[in-house]
């Protein structure tokens, strides 16, 4: 029967009670391309303008030498996203519910992170989406007004649409990104011999080459959106192990797509910037510079085409975070509400200790389930919409006033700490009794997640070390 809510039907094989059994194969009999979707969303959200600039600069500085690092970056992120999706499907619980089971410290880390990160990221995402629009329509209005417009459009779009529509729009924008990046990669006529040589793991003979290489591996399309992947899997209607094969295919598609974006931009950096010894600025403005270079080299049409792709890249990251992180925040608040309700019930009806009265215990709060996310209820909840407003309106202050120095330092440190937190907590959760035995980590998963965790710890330490702490205090 068709599901009129816009989510896939997950109740094909109910158990004896008439409810879908999350441990039974109630998904499709085999994986199929027609089911994929969350992977497209995570690829689009994870690859922002900053990732493309970092890859361009790597191509500009080192040519094709670090192509292998970009490929390894995609493999690392495949393992992280697969682990997050496997937790959601194998346990029927959300990732935040898993974190909460590890102790209260996870909740404190998460809430501090999403409040500070969301405030600064909101301004950055709006500015990044406004830049290509200002370049396409230079005489219409200032950058900050374009930025505000994109933020408001993102807010209205996510507020009034459920996951199904969101996924379709993201798919269209990914198509635009794909066509533009592949067109540019072909247009610059890459040296395929050097590109294949770049697949050999060789470090450039430059100062800090190891840290630059690790930075490229760690920066290939991954932030908090890796954690949001499991929520999008549930929002699609995949809530049990029957969807595991589909999720894994979907996840591979996500990072193959990401790999194509990154490799294409590395080709552009190697051919246009490295060969001509041209340097561009880091950050989003580097892409505006690239647009000017493309106009000089290939004409106005190619430059405009590139700016359209730049907008698609930035705006997918904006609406992806507006949707995915708001889902996670709604789950956090729901878990908090259940904990408080359980505590209140415990105070009202404490366990009896008298010998003539049987012990009465209050059950622990019900775990936050993937079924709740699949129902679409979170997308209409007040915490979801409150976080949407937080991402949109307070950051507009930063567009006018500039970004506070101390806040930016905290943003950098928390952002660097999140991926080690994600990798290491996934290792913890997926090797414990919280996960059904047949879906716990194998040797390969443990190796990949441990490597990811160590990589991100190194990058986190470097990020903390590089902050101007003397000026902070």
mmCIF file of N, CA and C in Angstrom, residues 237-316:
data_model
loop_
_atom_site.group_PDB
_atom_site.id
_atom_site.type_symbol
_atom_site.label_atom_id
_atom_site.label_comp_id
_atom_site.label_asym_id
_atom_site.label_seq_id
_atom_site.Cartn_x
_atom_site.Cartn_y
_atom_site.Cartn_z
ATOM 1 N N UNK A 237 12.351 6.333 5.961
ATOM 2 C CA UNK A 237 11.460 5.222 6.268
ATOM 3 C C UNK A 237 12.195 3.922 6.490
ATOM 4 N N UNK A 238 13.522 3.965 6.498
ATOM 5 C CA UNK A 238 14.325 2.770 6.756
ATOM 6 C C UNK A 238 14.552 2.695 8.264
ATOM 7 N N UNK A 239 13.968 1.703 8.915
ATOM 8 C CA UNK A 239 14.022 1.671 10.382
ATOM 9 C C UNK A 239 14.454 0.327 10.949
ATOM 10 N N UNK A 240 14.822 -0.632 10.109
ATOM 11 C CA UNK A 240 15.185 -1.944 10.631
ATOM 12 C C UNK A 240 16.244 -2.584 9.750
ATOM 13 N N UNK A 241 16.704 -3.757 10.147
ATOM 14 C CA UNK A 241 17.838 -4.395 9.477
ATOM 15 C C UNK A 241 17.525 -4.862 8.064
ATOM 16 N N UNK A 242 16.242 -4.931 7.724
ATOM 17 C CA UNK A 242 15.888 -5.293 6.350
ATOM 18 C C UNK A 242 16.407 -4.288 5.329
ATOM 19 N N UNK A 243 16.705 -3.075 5.795
ATOM 20 C CA UNK A 243 17.201 -2.020 4.898
ATOM 21 C C UNK A 243 18.721 -1.902 4.921
ATOM 22 N N UNK A 244 19.403 -2.818 5.593
ATOM 23 C CA UNK A 244 20.850 -2.674 5.773
ATOM 24 C C UNK A 244 21.602 -2.674 4.441
ATOM 25 N N UNK A 245 21.268 -3.602 3.537
ATOM 26 C CA UNK A 245 21.964 -3.647 2.246
ATOM 27 C C UNK A 245 21.710 -2.385 1.437
ATOM 28 N N UNK A 246 20.478 -1.908 1.495
ATOM 29 C CA UNK A 246 20.134 -0.685 0.769
ATOM 30 C C UNK A 246 20.925 0.498 1.338
ATOM 31 N N UNK A 247 20.995 0.571 2.678
ATOM 32 C CA UNK A 247 21.733 1.665 3.319
ATOM 33 C C UNK A 247 23.197 1.639 2.901
ATOM 34 N N UNK A 248 23.775 0.454 2.844
ATOM 35 C CA UNK A 248 25.201 0.366 2.488
ATOM 36 C C UNK A 248 25.440 0.776 1.038
ATOM 37 N N UNK A 249 24.540 0.376 0.138
ATOM 38 C CA UNK A 249 24.649 0.832 -1.256
ATOM 39 C C UNK A 249 24.498 2.346 -1.326
ATOM 40 N N UNK A 250 23.509 2.856 -0.618
ATOM 41 C CA UNK A 250 23.233 4.291 -0.590
ATOM 42 C C UNK A 250 24.447 5.058 -0.076
ATOM 43 N N UNK A 251 25.092 4.544 0.968
ATOM 44 C CA UNK A 251 26.252 5.192 1.561
ATOM 45 C C UNK A 251 27.429 5.199 0.587
ATOM 46 N N UNK A 252 27.621 4.097 -0.125
ATOM 47 C CA UNK A 252 28.718 4.052 -1.110
ATOM 48 C C UNK A 252 28.479 5.048 -2.236
ATOM 49 N N UNK A 253 27.227 5.144 -2.676
ATOM 50 C CA UNK A 253 26.887 6.131 -3.705
ATOM 51 C C UNK A 253 27.217 7.536 -3.214
ATOM 52 N N UNK A 254 26.929 7.799 -1.926
ATOM 53 C CA UNK A 254 27.198 9.123 -1.348
ATOM 54 C C UNK A 254 28.656 9.494 -1.492
ATOM 55 N N UNK A 255 29.542 8.596 -1.131
ATOM 56 C CA UNK A 255 30.950 8.965 -1.110
ATOM 57 C C UNK A 255 31.659 8.742 -2.433
ATOM 58 N N UNK A 256 31.078 7.958 -3.324
ATOM 59 C CA UNK A 256 31.570 7.962 -4.717
ATOM 60 C C UNK A 256 31.250 9.312 -5.344
ATOM 61 N N UNK A 257 30.026 9.804 -5.081
ATOM 62 C CA UNK A 257 29.644 11.134 -5.574
ATOM 63 C C UNK A 257 30.557 12.204 -4.991
ATOM 64 N N UNK A 258 30.787 12.136 -3.677
ATOM 65 C CA UNK A 258 31.701 13.076 -3.029
ATOM 66 C C UNK A 258 33.090 13.004 -3.653
ATOM 67 N N UNK A 259 33.571 11.781 -3.893
ATOM 68 C CA UNK A 259 34.883 11.590 -4.503
ATOM 69 C C UNK A 259 34.976 12.227 -5.871
ATOM 70 N N UNK A 260 33.906 12.113 -6.656
ATOM 71 C CA UNK A 260 33.906 12.725 -7.991
ATOM 72 C C UNK A 260 34.008 14.245 -7.880
ATOM 73 N N UNK A 261 33.234 14.846 -6.943
ATOM 74 C CA UNK A 261 33.316 16.296 -6.729
ATOM 75 C C UNK A 261 34.746 16.712 -6.385
ATOM 76 N N UNK A 262 35.328 15.995 -5.427
ATOM 77 C CA UNK A 262 36.638 16.381 -4.904
ATOM 78 C C UNK A 262 37.729 16.184 -5.956
ATOM 79 N N UNK A 263 37.700 15.039 -6.634
ATOM 80 C CA UNK A 263 38.716 14.769 -7.655
ATOM 81 C C UNK A 263 38.598 15.759 -8.813
ATOM 82 N N UNK A 264 37.362 16.084 -9.184
ATOM 83 C CA UNK A 264 37.163 17.051 -10.268
ATOM 84 C C UNK A 264 37.771 18.405 -9.903
ATOM 85 N N UNK A 265 37.548 18.853 -8.669
ATOM 86 C CA UNK A 265 38.093 20.147 -8.266
ATOM 87 C C UNK A 265 39.607 20.083 -8.086
ATOM 88 N N UNK A 266 40.139 18.941 -7.703
ATOM 89 C CA UNK A 266 41.586 18.805 -7.628
ATOM 90 C C UNK A 266 42.195 18.891 -9.024
ATOM 91 N N UNK A 267 41.518 18.295 -10.020
ATOM 92 C CA UNK A 267 41.952 18.424 -11.421
ATOM 93 C C UNK A 267 42.004 19.893 -11.836
ATOM 94 N N UNK A 268 40.941 20.628 -11.479
ATOM 95 C CA UNK A 268 40.874 22.049 -11.843
ATOM 96 C C UNK A 268 42.024 22.809 -11.174
ATOM 97 N N UNK A 269 42.260 22.538 -9.885
ATOM 98 C CA UNK A 269 43.347 23.201 -9.180
ATOM 99 C C UNK A 269 44.703 22.868 -9.773
ATOM 100 N N UNK A 270 44.896 21.587 -10.125
ATOM 101 C CA UNK A 270 46.185 21.158 -10.678
ATOM 102 C C UNK A 270 46.436 21.767 -12.050
ATOM 103 N N UNK A 271 45.415 21.810 -12.898
ATOM 104 C CA UNK A 271 45.607 22.257 -14.283
ATOM 105 C C UNK A 271 45.595 23.778 -14.422
ATOM 106 N N UNK A 272 44.663 24.458 -13.750
ATOM 107 C CA UNK A 272 44.546 25.906 -13.940
ATOM 108 C C UNK A 272 45.465 26.674 -12.998
ATOM 109 N N UNK A 273 45.511 26.261 -11.731
ATOM 110 C CA UNK A 273 46.236 27.039 -10.739
ATOM 111 C C UNK A 273 47.688 26.595 -10.593
ATOM 112 N N UNK A 274 47.902 25.273 -10.476
ATOM 113 C CA UNK A 274 49.266 24.768 -10.266
ATOM 114 C C UNK A 274 50.147 25.034 -11.486
ATOM 115 N N UNK A 275 49.604 24.751 -12.681
ATOM 116 C CA UNK A 275 50.410 24.907 -13.898
ATOM 117 C C UNK A 275 50.753 26.366 -14.169
ATOM 118 N N UNK A 276 49.874 27.288 -13.732
ATOM 119 C CA UNK A 276 50.115 28.720 -13.966
ATOM 120 C C UNK A 276 50.690 29.414 -12.736
ATOM 121 N N UNK A 277 50.908 28.630 -11.650
ATOM 122 C CA UNK A 277 51.445 29.185 -10.404
ATOM 123 C C UNK A 277 50.571 30.327 -9.876
ATOM 124 N N UNK A 278 49.240 30.105 -9.894
ATOM 125 C CA UNK A 278 48.275 31.098 -9.410
ATOM 126 C C UNK A 278 47.815 30.684 -8.024
ATOM 127 N N UNK A 279 47.813 31.608 -7.092
ATOM 128 C CA UNK A 279 47.332 31.331 -5.733
ATOM 129 C C UNK A 279 45.952 31.949 -5.552
ATOM 130 N N UNK A 280 45.089 31.242 -4.827
ATOM 131 C CA UNK A 280 43.768 31.800 -4.502
ATOM 132 C C UNK A 280 43.606 31.834 -2.995
ATOM 133 N N UNK A 281 42.672 32.652 -2.546
ATOM 134 C CA UNK A 281 42.432 32.790 -1.116
ATOM 135 C C UNK A 281 41.745 31.546 -0.576
ATOM 136 N N UNK A 282 42.008 31.247 0.699
ATOM 137 C CA UNK A 282 41.244 30.179 1.338
ATOM 138 C C UNK A 282 39.848 30.715 1.647
ATOM 139 N N UNK A 283 38.913 29.792 1.899
ATOM 140 C CA UNK A 283 37.542 30.222 2.170
ATOM 141 C C UNK A 283 36.755 30.433 0.895
ATOM 142 N N UNK A 284 35.497 30.822 1.081
ATOM 143 C CA UNK A 284 34.568 30.908 -0.041
ATOM 144 C C UNK A 284 35.010 31.893 -1.123
ATOM 145 N N UNK A 285 35.706 32.958 -0.736
ATOM 146 C CA UNK A 285 36.099 33.964 -1.725
ATOM 147 C C UNK A 285 37.081 33.407 -2.742
ATOM 148 N N UNK A 286 37.745 32.294 -2.385
ATOM 149 C CA UNK A 286 38.620 31.633 -3.346
ATOM 150 C C UNK A 286 37.857 31.150 -4.568
ATOM 151 N N UNK A 287 36.587 30.743 -4.373
ATOM 152 C CA UNK A 287 35.784 30.291 -5.508
ATOM 153 C C UNK A 287 35.385 31.457 -6.405
ATOM 154 N N UNK A 288 35.184 32.627 -5.821
ATOM 155 C CA UNK A 288 34.913 33.810 -6.642
ATOM 156 C C UNK A 288 36.133 34.131 -7.496
ATOM 157 N N UNK A 289 37.322 34.021 -6.899
ATOM 158 C CA UNK A 289 38.544 34.223 -7.672
ATOM 159 C C UNK A 289 38.649 33.213 -8.808
ATOM 160 N N UNK A 290 38.305 31.962 -8.512
ATOM 161 C CA UNK A 290 38.351 30.933 -9.551
ATOM 162 C C UNK A 290 37.385 31.282 -10.681
ATOM 163 N N UNK A 291 36.211 31.818 -10.341
ATOM 164 C CA UNK A 291 35.265 32.239 -11.370
ATOM 165 C C UNK A 291 35.866 33.279 -12.302
ATOM 166 N N UNK A 292 36.617 34.236 -11.728
ATOM 167 C CA UNK A 292 37.275 35.254 -12.560
ATOM 168 C C UNK A 292 38.331 34.634 -13.468
ATOM 169 N N UNK A 293 39.080 33.671 -12.917
ATOM 170 C CA UNK A 293 40.114 32.992 -13.713
ATOM 171 C C UNK A 293 39.474 32.200 -14.851
ATOM 172 N N UNK A 294 38.368 31.507 -14.544
ATOM 173 C CA UNK A 294 37.663 30.737 -15.582
ATOM 174 C C UNK A 294 37.129 31.655 -16.680
ATOM 175 N N UNK A 295 36.655 32.840 -16.293
ATOM 176 C CA UNK A 295 36.160 33.787 -17.300
ATOM 177 C C UNK A 295 37.267 34.222 -18.233
ATOM 178 N N UNK A 296 38.463 34.477 -17.685
ATOM 179 C CA UNK A 296 39.604 34.867 -18.520
ATOM 180 C C UNK A 296 40.041 33.730 -19.447
ATOM 181 N N UNK A 297 39.991 32.502 -18.913
ATOM 182 C CA UNK A 297 40.488 31.353 -19.682
ATOM 183 C C UNK A 297 39.479 30.814 -20.693
ATOM 184 N N UNK A 298 38.202 30.719 -20.271
ATOM 185 C CA UNK A 298 37.216 29.985 -21.074
ATOM 186 C C UNK A 298 35.975 30.793 -21.440
ATOM 187 N N UNK A 299 35.890 32.036 -20.987
ATOM 188 C CA UNK A 299 34.764 32.875 -21.376
ATOM 189 C C UNK A 299 33.712 33.024 -20.295
ATOM 190 N N UNK A 300 32.816 33.957 -20.538
ATOM 191 C CA UNK A 300 31.785 34.307 -19.545
ATOM 192 C C UNK A 300 30.833 33.158 -19.265
ATOM 193 N N UNK A 301 30.448 32.396 -20.305
ATOM 194 C CA UNK A 301 29.467 31.326 -20.125
ATOM 195 C C UNK A 301 29.969 30.278 -19.128
ATOM 196 N N UNK A 302 31.244 29.876 -19.258
ATOM 197 C CA UNK A 302 31.807 28.892 -18.335
ATOM 198 C C UNK A 302 31.853 29.435 -16.913
ATOM 199 N N UNK A 303 32.208 30.722 -16.784
ATOM 200 C CA UNK A 303 32.264 31.339 -15.452
ATOM 201 C C UNK A 303 30.884 31.368 -14.805
ATOM 202 N N UNK A 304 29.856 31.737 -15.564
ATOM 203 C CA UNK A 304 28.491 31.771 -15.027
ATOM 204 C C UNK A 304 28.029 30.364 -14.641
ATOM 205 N N UNK A 305 28.353 29.396 -15.487
ATOM 206 C CA UNK A 305 28.000 28.006 -15.228
ATOM 207 C C UNK A 305 28.633 27.548 -13.915
ATOM 208 N N UNK A 306 29.904 27.921 -13.717
ATOM 209 C CA UNK A 306 30.604 27.569 -12.483
ATOM 210 C C UNK A 306 29.939 28.220 -11.268
ATOM 211 N N UNK A 307 29.533 29.470 -11.379
ATOM 212 C CA UNK A 307 28.892 30.158 -10.255
ATOM 213 C C UNK A 307 27.558 29.507 -9.877
ATOM 214 N N UNK A 308 26.844 28.997 -10.881
ATOM 215 C CA UNK A 308 25.604 28.264 -10.596
ATOM 216 C C UNK A 308 25.924 27.003 -9.789
ATOM 217 N N UNK A 309 26.994 26.309 -10.178
ATOM 218 C CA UNK A 309 27.420 25.130 -9.418
ATOM 219 C C UNK A 309 27.883 25.493 -8.019
ATOM 220 N N UNK A 310 28.561 26.627 -7.888
ATOM 221 C CA UNK A 310 28.999 27.133 -6.587
ATOM 222 C C UNK A 310 27.781 27.386 -5.695
ATOM 223 N N UNK A 311 26.748 28.002 -6.246
ATOM 224 C CA UNK A 311 25.537 28.237 -5.466
ATOM 225 C C UNK A 311 24.893 26.916 -5.036
ATOM 226 N N UNK A 312 24.797 25.950 -5.957
ATOM 227 C CA UNK A 312 24.198 24.650 -5.620
ATOM 228 C C UNK A 312 24.977 23.988 -4.489
ATOM 229 N N UNK A 313 26.308 24.077 -4.540
ATOM 230 C CA UNK A 313 27.155 23.484 -3.507
ATOM 231 C C UNK A 313 26.895 24.121 -2.144
ATOM 232 N N UNK A 314 26.834 25.449 -2.109
ATOM 233 C CA UNK A 314 26.656 26.163 -0.844
ATOM 234 C C UNK A 314 25.242 26.005 -0.300
ATOM 235 N N UNK A 315 24.252 26.092 -1.183
ATOM 236 C CA UNK A 315 22.866 26.073 -0.714
ATOM 237 C C UNK A 315 22.438 24.679 -0.249
ATOM 238 N N UNK A 316 22.990 23.626 -0.876
ATOM 239 C CA UNK A 316 22.692 22.273 -0.380
ATOM 240 C C UNK A 316 23.262 22.077 1.017
#
